[in-house]
C-alpha cells in the first residue's frame, strides 16, 4: 500500500481509455480523408496569376492542385476572363473552349483599335525600310535585326508578302 506509508502516488492525468479511443477516431478520420481525396475526380480550374491565368488540375475544390503542363501561364488581359477563375471543369478542352472565345474577341477588338495607328506607321516605315535595307546592302551591319523585324511587320500590316529582301 503505497498510500499508507506516506509516499506520494503519481496518477496519470491522461485517461488511457480516452487516449485509445481518440487514437482510433483519428486513424478513422485519416483513412476516410484519404478515401475522399482519392475518390473525388480531378477537376480543372483557372487561377489568376502574373497578369494572366493558369489552368490547374486539382482535387477537393482546388485545395490540392497543380498547373497543367503547357498552360502554367496564359497571358490574358480581358476582364471577362477573370470570371472563369475558380470555376470547375471536367476536362482541359472544356476549360479551354470557354476561355478561347473570350481571348479571341479581346484580340480582335485590340487589333481593330490599333489598326489605324498601324496604317499610319506603315506609311512612315514605307520610306524608312528601303533606306535601312540600302544601308545593309552597303555594309552597315547595325540594322540587320531591325530591317528584318520591320519588313515582317510591314508584311503583316499591309498584307503584302514578298516586300522583304534577303541578301
Short mmCIF file of N, CA and C in Angstrom, two decimals:
data_model
loop_
_atom_site.label_atom_id
_atom_site.label_comp_id
_atom_site.label_asym_id
_atom_site.label_seq_id
_atom_site.Cartn_x
_atom_site.Cartn_y
_atom_site.Cartn_z
N UNK A 1 0.83 -1.18 0.00
CA UNK A 1 0.00 0.00 0.00
C UNK A 1 0.87 1.23 0.00
N UNK A 2 0.95 1.82 -1.08
CA UNK A 2 1.80 2.97 -1.18
C UNK A 2 1.22 4.18 -0.47
N UNK A 3 -0.09 4.33 -0.51
CA UNK A 3 -0.72 5.48 0.12
C UNK A 3 -0.63 5.44 1.64
N UNK A 4 -0.49 4.25 2.21
CA UNK A 4 -0.48 4.12 3.65
C UNK A 4 0.87 4.46 4.25
N UNK A 5 1.95 4.35 3.50
CA UNK A 5 3.26 4.59 4.06
C UNK A 5 3.68 6.04 3.95
N UNK A 6 2.87 6.90 3.38
CA UNK A 6 3.18 8.31 3.27
C UNK A 6 3.85 8.70 1.97
N UNK A 7 4.11 7.75 1.09
CA UNK A 7 4.69 8.09 -0.20
C UNK A 7 3.62 8.65 -1.12
N UNK A 8 4.06 9.54 -2.01
CA UNK A 8 3.10 10.11 -2.96
C UNK A 8 2.90 9.15 -4.12
N UNK A 9 1.68 9.06 -4.54
CA UNK A 9 1.35 8.21 -5.67
C UNK A 9 1.17 9.10 -6.90
N UNK A 10 1.87 8.77 -7.98
CA UNK A 10 1.75 9.55 -9.21
C UNK A 10 0.59 8.99 -10.00
N UNK A 11 -0.34 9.87 -10.29
CA UNK A 11 -1.51 9.47 -11.05
C UNK A 11 -1.44 10.16 -12.40
N UNK A 12 -1.61 9.41 -13.47
CA UNK A 12 -1.55 9.97 -14.82
C UNK A 12 -2.76 10.87 -15.05
N UNK A 13 -2.51 12.02 -15.68
CA UNK A 13 -3.60 12.95 -15.98
C UNK A 13 -4.33 12.59 -17.26
N UNK A 14 -3.84 11.56 -17.94
CA UNK A 14 -4.44 11.16 -19.21
C UNK A 14 -5.24 9.89 -18.99
N UNK A 15 -6.45 9.92 -19.40
CA UNK A 15 -7.30 8.75 -19.33
C UNK A 15 -6.89 7.83 -20.48
N UNK A 16 -6.31 6.69 -20.16
CA UNK A 16 -5.78 5.80 -21.19
C UNK A 16 -6.89 5.26 -22.09
N UNK A 17 -8.04 5.05 -21.60
CA UNK A 17 -9.16 4.59 -22.41
C UNK A 17 -9.58 5.66 -23.42
N UNK A 18 -9.60 6.91 -22.95
CA UNK A 18 -9.94 8.02 -23.83
C UNK A 18 -8.85 8.23 -24.87
N UNK A 19 -7.60 8.07 -24.48
CA UNK A 19 -6.49 8.20 -25.41
C UNK A 19 -6.58 7.14 -26.51
N UNK A 20 -6.91 5.93 -26.14
CA UNK A 20 -7.04 4.85 -27.11
C UNK A 20 -8.19 5.12 -28.06
N UNK A 21 -9.33 5.58 -27.54
CA UNK A 21 -10.49 5.89 -28.38
C UNK A 21 -10.18 7.07 -29.31
N UNK A 22 -9.48 8.07 -28.81
CA UNK A 22 -9.11 9.23 -29.63
C UNK A 22 -8.16 8.85 -30.75
N UNK A 23 -7.22 7.96 -30.46
CA UNK A 23 -6.28 7.49 -31.49
C UNK A 23 -7.01 6.73 -32.58
N UNK A 24 -7.95 5.89 -32.18
CA UNK A 24 -8.73 5.13 -33.16
C UNK A 24 -9.57 6.08 -34.00
N UNK A 25 -10.20 7.08 -33.37
CA UNK A 25 -11.01 8.04 -34.12
C UNK A 25 -10.15 8.85 -35.10
N UNK A 26 -8.96 9.23 -34.68
CA UNK A 26 -8.05 9.97 -35.56
C UNK A 26 -7.63 9.11 -36.74
N UNK A 27 -7.32 7.85 -36.49
CA UNK A 27 -6.95 6.94 -37.56
C UNK A 27 -8.10 6.77 -38.56
N UNK A 28 -9.33 6.64 -38.05
CA UNK A 28 -10.51 6.51 -38.91
C UNK A 28 -10.68 7.78 -39.75
N UNK A 29 -10.49 8.95 -39.15
CA UNK A 29 -10.60 10.21 -39.90
C UNK A 29 -9.54 10.31 -40.99
N UNK A 30 -8.34 9.88 -40.70
CA UNK A 30 -7.27 9.91 -41.71
C UNK A 30 -7.60 8.98 -42.87
N UNK A 31 -8.08 7.79 -42.57
CA UNK A 31 -8.44 6.84 -43.62
C UNK A 31 -9.60 7.38 -44.45
N UNK A 32 -10.62 7.92 -43.78
CA UNK A 32 -11.75 8.49 -44.51
C UNK A 32 -11.32 9.69 -45.36
N UNK A 33 -10.44 10.52 -44.84
CA UNK A 33 -9.93 11.66 -45.60
C UNK A 33 -9.19 11.22 -46.85
N UNK A 34 -8.36 10.18 -46.71
CA UNK A 34 -7.63 9.65 -47.86
C UNK A 34 -8.59 9.07 -48.90
N UNK A 35 -9.62 8.38 -48.42
CA UNK A 35 -10.62 7.82 -49.35
C UNK A 35 -11.36 8.93 -50.09
N UNK A 36 -11.74 9.97 -49.38
CA UNK A 36 -12.43 11.10 -50.02
C UNK A 36 -11.51 11.78 -51.02
N UNK A 37 -10.26 11.99 -50.65
CA UNK A 37 -9.30 12.65 -51.53
C UNK A 37 -9.12 11.88 -52.83
N UNK A 38 -8.94 10.57 -52.74
CA UNK A 38 -8.68 9.79 -53.93
C UNK A 38 -9.94 9.37 -54.68
N UNK A 39 -11.09 9.50 -54.06
CA UNK A 39 -12.33 9.14 -54.76
C UNK A 39 -12.95 10.33 -55.48
N UNK A 40 -12.58 11.54 -55.08
CA UNK A 40 -13.11 12.70 -55.80
C UNK A 40 -12.37 12.84 -57.12
N UNK A 41 -13.11 13.10 -58.20
CA UNK A 41 -12.45 13.20 -59.50
C UNK A 41 -11.63 14.48 -59.59
N UNK A 42 -10.59 14.41 -60.40
CA UNK A 42 -9.77 15.60 -60.62
C UNK A 42 -10.56 16.60 -61.46
N UNK A 43 -10.50 17.83 -61.10
CA UNK A 43 -11.18 18.90 -61.82
C UNK A 43 -10.15 19.89 -62.32
N UNK A 44 -10.53 20.62 -63.33
CA UNK A 44 -9.67 21.65 -63.89
C UNK A 44 -10.29 23.00 -63.56
N UNK A 45 -9.45 23.97 -63.27
CA UNK A 45 -9.92 25.29 -62.93
C UNK A 45 -8.85 26.31 -63.28
N UNK A 46 -9.29 27.56 -63.46
CA UNK A 46 -8.35 28.64 -63.75
C UNK A 46 -8.00 29.36 -62.46
N UNK A 47 -6.75 29.79 -62.39
CA UNK A 47 -6.27 30.57 -61.26
C UNK A 47 -5.64 31.83 -61.83
N UNK A 48 -5.92 32.99 -61.24
CA UNK A 48 -5.36 34.25 -61.70
C UNK A 48 -3.93 34.37 -61.18
N UNK A 49 -2.98 34.55 -62.12
CA UNK A 49 -1.57 34.66 -61.74
C UNK A 49 -0.81 35.52 -62.73
N UNK A 50 0.09 36.34 -62.25
CA UNK A 50 1.07 37.07 -63.04
C UNK A 50 0.46 37.80 -64.24
N UNK A 51 -0.61 38.49 -64.07
CA UNK A 51 -1.21 39.23 -65.17
C UNK A 51 -1.87 38.34 -66.21
N UNK A 52 -2.25 37.16 -65.84
CA UNK A 52 -2.91 36.23 -66.76
C UNK A 52 -3.62 35.15 -65.98
N UNK A 53 -3.80 34.02 -66.62
CA UNK A 53 -4.45 32.87 -65.98
C UNK A 53 -3.53 31.66 -66.08
N UNK A 54 -3.72 30.74 -65.19
CA UNK A 54 -3.08 29.44 -65.33
C UNK A 54 -4.16 28.38 -65.15
N UNK A 55 -4.06 27.35 -65.96
CA UNK A 55 -5.01 26.24 -65.87
C UNK A 55 -4.43 25.21 -64.93
N UNK A 56 -5.20 24.84 -63.93
CA UNK A 56 -4.72 23.90 -62.90
C UNK A 56 -5.62 22.68 -62.84
N UNK A 57 -5.03 21.58 -62.40
CA UNK A 57 -5.76 20.34 -62.17
C UNK A 57 -5.70 20.08 -60.69
N UNK A 58 -6.84 19.82 -60.07
CA UNK A 58 -6.81 19.60 -58.64
C UNK A 58 -7.99 18.80 -58.15
N UNK A 59 -7.90 18.45 -56.90
CA UNK A 59 -8.96 17.72 -56.20
C UNK A 59 -9.45 18.58 -55.05
N UNK A 60 -10.54 18.20 -54.48
CA UNK A 60 -11.11 18.89 -53.32
C UNK A 60 -11.27 20.38 -53.57
N UNK A 61 -11.96 20.71 -54.63
CA UNK A 61 -12.34 22.09 -54.95
C UNK A 61 -11.13 23.00 -55.10
N UNK A 62 -10.04 22.45 -55.58
CA UNK A 62 -8.86 23.25 -55.85
C UNK A 62 -7.91 23.43 -54.68
N UNK A 63 -8.18 22.79 -53.55
CA UNK A 63 -7.27 22.93 -52.41
C UNK A 63 -5.95 22.22 -52.68
N UNK A 64 -6.04 21.11 -53.39
CA UNK A 64 -4.84 20.36 -53.73
C UNK A 64 -4.77 20.32 -55.25
N UNK A 65 -3.80 21.03 -55.82
CA UNK A 65 -3.73 21.07 -57.27
C UNK A 65 -2.41 21.59 -57.78
N UNK A 66 -2.23 21.45 -59.08
CA UNK A 66 -1.01 21.93 -59.72
C UNK A 66 -1.33 22.37 -61.13
N UNK A 67 -0.44 23.18 -61.71
CA UNK A 67 -0.65 23.70 -63.05
C UNK A 67 -0.59 22.58 -64.08
N UNK A 68 -1.45 22.70 -65.09
CA UNK A 68 -1.44 21.75 -66.20
C UNK A 68 -0.27 22.10 -67.11
N UNK A 69 0.50 21.11 -67.50
CA UNK A 69 1.69 21.35 -68.32
C UNK A 69 1.30 22.04 -69.63
N UNK A 70 2.00 23.11 -69.94
CA UNK A 70 1.73 23.87 -71.16
C UNK A 70 0.77 25.03 -70.95
N UNK A 71 0.06 25.02 -69.83
CA UNK A 71 -0.89 26.08 -69.55
C UNK A 71 -0.63 26.72 -68.19
N UNK A 72 0.63 26.69 -67.76
CA UNK A 72 1.01 27.27 -66.48
C UNK A 72 0.83 28.78 -66.45
N UNK A 73 0.98 29.42 -67.60
CA UNK A 73 0.73 30.86 -67.69
C UNK A 73 0.13 31.16 -69.05
N UNK A 74 -1.11 31.63 -69.04
CA UNK A 74 -1.79 32.04 -70.27
C UNK A 74 -1.95 33.54 -70.18
N UNK A 75 -1.22 34.30 -71.01
CA UNK A 75 -1.34 35.76 -70.92
C UNK A 75 -2.69 36.23 -71.44
N UNK A 76 -3.51 36.71 -70.53
CA UNK A 76 -4.85 37.18 -70.86
C UNK A 76 -5.11 38.46 -70.08
N UNK A 77 -5.52 39.52 -70.79
CA UNK A 77 -5.81 40.78 -70.12
C UNK A 77 -7.30 41.11 -70.13
N UNK A 78 -8.11 40.29 -70.79
CA UNK A 78 -9.54 40.54 -70.89
C UNK A 78 -10.21 40.40 -69.53
N UNK A 79 -10.95 41.42 -69.09
CA UNK A 79 -11.62 41.34 -67.78
C UNK A 79 -12.62 40.17 -67.69
N UNK A 80 -13.22 39.80 -68.81
CA UNK A 80 -14.20 38.70 -68.79
C UNK A 80 -13.54 37.38 -68.41
N UNK A 81 -12.26 37.26 -68.68
CA UNK A 81 -11.55 36.02 -68.35
C UNK A 81 -11.46 35.82 -66.84
N UNK A 82 -11.45 36.88 -66.09
CA UNK A 82 -11.37 36.78 -64.62
C UNK A 82 -12.61 36.11 -64.04
N UNK A 83 -13.72 36.14 -64.79
CA UNK A 83 -14.95 35.50 -64.31
C UNK A 83 -14.83 33.97 -64.30
N UNK A 84 -13.85 33.44 -65.03
CA UNK A 84 -13.66 31.99 -65.09
C UNK A 84 -12.82 31.46 -63.94
N UNK A 85 -12.19 32.34 -63.18
CA UNK A 85 -11.32 31.91 -62.08
C UNK A 85 -12.12 31.13 -61.04
N UNK A 86 -11.65 29.94 -60.74
CA UNK A 86 -12.28 29.11 -59.71
C UNK A 86 -13.39 28.22 -60.21
N UNK A 87 -13.87 28.42 -61.42
CA UNK A 87 -14.95 27.59 -61.96
C UNK A 87 -14.39 26.22 -62.34
N UNK A 88 -15.08 25.15 -61.95
CA UNK A 88 -14.59 23.79 -62.18
C UNK A 88 -15.01 23.26 -63.55
N UNK A 89 -14.10 22.53 -64.19
CA UNK A 89 -14.34 21.90 -65.48
C UNK A 89 -13.94 20.44 -65.39
N UNK A 90 -14.59 19.61 -66.20
CA UNK A 90 -14.28 18.17 -66.19
C UNK A 90 -13.04 17.83 -67.01
N UNK A 91 -12.79 18.58 -68.08
CA UNK A 91 -11.65 18.29 -68.95
C UNK A 91 -10.89 19.57 -69.28
N UNK A 92 -9.68 19.38 -69.77
CA UNK A 92 -8.86 20.52 -70.20
C UNK A 92 -9.54 21.23 -71.36
N UNK A 93 -10.03 20.45 -72.32
CA UNK A 93 -10.65 21.05 -73.51
C UNK A 93 -11.91 21.84 -73.16
N UNK A 94 -12.67 21.37 -72.19
CA UNK A 94 -13.86 22.11 -71.75
C UNK A 94 -13.46 23.47 -71.18
N UNK A 95 -12.41 23.50 -70.39
CA UNK A 95 -11.94 24.76 -69.80
C UNK A 95 -11.43 25.69 -70.89
N UNK A 96 -10.61 25.16 -71.79
CA UNK A 96 -10.03 26.00 -72.85
C UNK A 96 -11.10 26.48 -73.83
N UNK A 97 -12.12 25.67 -74.08
CA UNK A 97 -13.17 26.09 -75.02
C UNK A 97 -14.00 27.24 -74.45
N UNK A 98 -14.04 27.38 -73.14
CA UNK A 98 -14.75 28.51 -72.56
C UNK A 98 -13.87 29.77 -72.56
N UNK A 99 -12.57 29.60 -72.44
CA UNK A 99 -11.65 30.74 -72.45
C UNK A 99 -11.38 31.24 -73.87
N UNK A 100 -11.32 30.33 -74.82
CA UNK A 100 -10.94 30.66 -76.20
C UNK A 100 -11.75 31.80 -76.81
N UNK A 101 -13.08 31.80 -76.77
CA UNK A 101 -13.83 32.91 -77.40
C UNK A 101 -13.59 34.26 -76.71
N UNK A 102 -13.33 34.23 -75.42
CA UNK A 102 -13.06 35.48 -74.69
C UNK A 102 -11.76 36.09 -75.18
N UNK A 103 -10.73 35.26 -75.30
CA UNK A 103 -9.42 35.74 -75.75
C UNK A 103 -9.48 36.16 -77.21
N UNK A 104 -10.18 35.40 -78.02
CA UNK A 104 -10.29 35.74 -79.44
C UNK A 104 -11.00 37.08 -79.63
N UNK A 105 -12.07 37.29 -78.92
CA UNK A 105 -12.81 38.55 -79.02
C UNK A 105 -11.94 39.72 -78.55
N UNK A 106 -11.23 39.54 -77.46
CA UNK A 106 -10.36 40.61 -76.95
C UNK A 106 -9.23 40.91 -77.93
N UNK A 107 -8.68 39.88 -78.56
CA UNK A 107 -7.61 40.08 -79.54
C UNK A 107 -8.13 40.84 -80.75
N UNK A 108 -9.30 40.47 -81.25
CA UNK A 108 -9.88 41.17 -82.40
C UNK A 108 -10.16 42.63 -82.08
N UNK A 109 -10.73 42.88 -80.92
CA UNK A 109 -11.03 44.25 -80.52
C UNK A 109 -9.74 45.07 -80.37
N UNK A 110 -8.72 44.47 -79.80
CA UNK A 110 -7.44 45.17 -79.62
C UNK A 110 -6.78 45.48 -80.95
N UNK A 111 -6.79 44.51 -81.86
CA UNK A 111 -6.20 44.75 -83.18
C UNK A 111 -6.97 45.80 -83.96
N UNK A 112 -8.29 45.79 -83.85
CA UNK A 112 -9.10 46.80 -84.54
C UNK A 112 -8.81 48.19 -83.97
N UNK A 113 -8.56 48.27 -82.67
CA UNK A 113 -8.30 49.57 -82.03
C UNK A 113 -6.98 50.18 -82.50
N UNK A 114 -6.00 49.36 -82.82
CA UNK A 114 -4.70 49.90 -83.24
C UNK A 114 -4.50 49.88 -84.75
N UNK A 115 -5.49 49.42 -85.50
CA UNK A 115 -5.34 49.29 -86.96
C UNK A 115 -5.03 50.62 -87.63
N UNK A 116 -5.72 51.68 -87.26
CA UNK A 116 -5.47 52.99 -87.89
C UNK A 116 -4.08 53.51 -87.57
N UNK A 117 -3.64 53.32 -86.34
CA UNK A 117 -2.30 53.75 -85.95
C UNK A 117 -1.23 52.94 -86.70
N UNK A 118 -1.50 51.65 -86.89
CA UNK A 118 -0.56 50.82 -87.63
C UNK A 118 -0.46 51.25 -89.08
N UNK A 119 -1.61 51.64 -89.67
CA UNK A 119 -1.58 52.10 -91.07
C UNK A 119 -0.73 53.35 -91.20
N UNK A 120 -0.85 54.26 -90.24
CA UNK A 120 -0.04 55.48 -90.28
C UNK A 120 1.45 55.14 -90.12
N UNK A 121 1.76 54.22 -89.23
CA UNK A 121 3.15 53.80 -89.05
C UNK A 121 3.67 53.09 -90.30
N UNK A 122 2.82 52.30 -90.93
CA UNK A 122 3.24 51.59 -92.14
C UNK A 122 3.63 52.58 -93.23
N UNK A 123 2.88 53.68 -93.36
CA UNK A 123 3.23 54.71 -94.35
C UNK A 123 4.58 55.32 -94.03
N UNK A 124 4.84 55.57 -92.76
CA UNK A 124 6.13 56.14 -92.36
C UNK A 124 7.25 55.13 -92.60
N UNK A 125 7.03 53.87 -92.25
CA UNK A 125 8.05 52.85 -92.44
C UNK A 125 8.30 52.55 -93.92
N UNK A 126 7.32 52.83 -94.76
CA UNK A 126 7.47 52.59 -96.19
C UNK A 126 8.66 53.39 -96.75
N UNK A 127 8.91 54.55 -96.18
CA UNK A 127 10.06 55.35 -96.63
C UNK A 127 11.33 55.01 -95.86
N UNK A 128 11.19 54.50 -94.64
CA UNK A 128 12.36 54.18 -93.83
C UNK A 128 12.96 52.83 -94.23
N UNK A 129 12.12 51.85 -94.50
CA UNK A 129 12.61 50.50 -94.78
C UNK A 129 13.59 50.42 -95.94
N UNK A 130 13.34 51.07 -97.09
CA UNK A 130 14.33 50.99 -98.18
C UNK A 130 15.69 51.57 -97.77
N UNK A 131 15.68 52.62 -96.96
CA UNK A 131 16.96 53.19 -96.52
C UNK A 131 17.71 52.23 -95.61
N UNK A 132 16.99 51.57 -94.72
CA UNK A 132 17.63 50.60 -93.82
C UNK A 132 18.16 49.42 -94.63
N UNK A 133 17.36 48.96 -95.59
CA UNK A 133 17.82 47.86 -96.44
C UNK A 133 19.01 48.28 -97.29
N UNK A 134 19.00 49.51 -97.77
CA UNK A 134 20.13 50.03 -98.54
C UNK A 134 21.39 50.12 -97.69
N UNK A 135 21.23 50.54 -96.44
CA UNK A 135 22.38 50.61 -95.54
C UNK A 135 22.97 49.21 -95.32
N UNK A 136 22.11 48.22 -95.19
CA UNK A 136 22.59 46.84 -95.05
C UNK A 136 23.35 46.39 -96.29
N UNK A 137 22.82 46.71 -97.45
CA UNK A 137 23.44 46.34 -98.71
C UNK A 137 24.82 46.98 -98.85
N UNK A 138 24.97 48.16 -98.29
CA UNK A 138 26.24 48.89 -98.37
C UNK A 138 27.21 48.53 -97.24
N UNK A 139 26.83 47.55 -96.42
CA UNK A 139 27.76 47.05 -95.42
C UNK A 139 27.55 47.53 -94.00
N UNK A 140 26.52 48.33 -93.73
CA UNK A 140 26.24 48.76 -92.36
C UNK A 140 25.51 47.60 -91.67
N UNK A 141 26.11 47.00 -90.64
CA UNK A 141 25.55 45.79 -90.04
C UNK A 141 24.68 46.05 -88.81
N UNK A 142 24.59 47.28 -88.38
CA UNK A 142 23.82 47.57 -87.16
C UNK A 142 22.31 47.42 -87.34
N UNK A 143 21.85 47.31 -88.58
CA UNK A 143 20.41 47.33 -88.84
C UNK A 143 19.83 45.97 -89.24
N UNK A 144 20.58 44.90 -89.13
CA UNK A 144 20.11 43.60 -89.61
C UNK A 144 18.81 43.17 -88.93
N UNK A 145 18.81 43.16 -87.62
CA UNK A 145 17.63 42.73 -86.87
C UNK A 145 16.47 43.69 -87.09
N UNK A 146 16.76 44.96 -87.07
CA UNK A 146 15.72 45.98 -87.25
C UNK A 146 15.08 45.87 -88.64
N UNK A 147 15.87 45.70 -89.66
CA UNK A 147 15.35 45.61 -91.03
C UNK A 147 14.46 44.38 -91.18
N UNK A 148 14.89 43.26 -90.63
CA UNK A 148 14.10 42.04 -90.73
C UNK A 148 12.77 42.18 -89.99
N UNK A 149 12.82 42.72 -88.77
CA UNK A 149 11.59 42.91 -87.99
C UNK A 149 10.65 43.89 -88.67
N UNK A 150 11.20 44.97 -89.21
CA UNK A 150 10.38 45.98 -89.88
C UNK A 150 9.73 45.39 -91.13
N UNK A 151 10.48 44.63 -91.90
CA UNK A 151 9.93 44.03 -93.12
C UNK A 151 8.82 43.03 -92.79
N UNK A 152 9.02 42.22 -91.76
CA UNK A 152 7.97 41.27 -91.35
C UNK A 152 6.73 41.99 -90.86
N UNK A 153 6.93 43.04 -90.08
CA UNK A 153 5.80 43.80 -89.56
C UNK A 153 5.03 44.44 -90.72
N UNK A 154 5.75 44.97 -91.70
CA UNK A 154 5.10 45.57 -92.87
C UNK A 154 4.27 44.54 -93.62
N UNK A 155 4.79 43.31 -93.75
CA UNK A 155 4.03 42.25 -94.41
C UNK A 155 2.72 41.97 -93.70
N UNK A 156 2.77 41.94 -92.39
CA UNK A 156 1.57 41.64 -91.61
C UNK A 156 0.56 42.79 -91.71
N UNK A 157 1.03 44.01 -91.54
CA UNK A 157 0.13 45.16 -91.51
C UNK A 157 -0.45 45.46 -92.88
N UNK A 158 0.38 45.42 -93.91
CA UNK A 158 -0.11 45.76 -95.25
C UNK A 158 -0.70 44.56 -95.97
N UNK A 159 -0.39 43.37 -95.48
CA UNK A 159 -0.93 42.16 -96.12
C UNK A 159 -0.20 41.81 -97.41
N UNK A 160 0.94 42.40 -97.62
CA UNK A 160 1.71 42.15 -98.83
C UNK A 160 2.91 41.28 -98.49
N UNK A 161 2.94 40.10 -99.04
CA UNK A 161 4.09 39.23 -98.84
C UNK A 161 5.13 39.54 -99.90
N UNK A 162 6.36 39.26 -99.59
CA UNK A 162 7.43 39.45 -100.56
C UNK A 162 8.04 40.83 -100.53
N UNK A 163 7.68 41.70 -99.59
CA UNK A 163 8.29 43.02 -99.53
C UNK A 163 9.65 42.97 -98.85
N UNK A 164 9.99 41.80 -98.28
CA UNK A 164 11.31 41.66 -97.65
C UNK A 164 12.34 41.28 -98.69
N UNK A 165 13.50 41.82 -98.52
CA UNK A 165 14.61 41.46 -99.39
C UNK A 165 15.60 40.65 -98.55
N UNK A 166 16.10 39.61 -99.14
CA UNK A 166 17.13 38.84 -98.46
C UNK A 166 18.43 39.03 -99.21
N UNK A 167 19.51 39.21 -98.48
CA UNK A 167 20.82 39.43 -99.11
C UNK A 167 21.73 38.32 -98.73
#
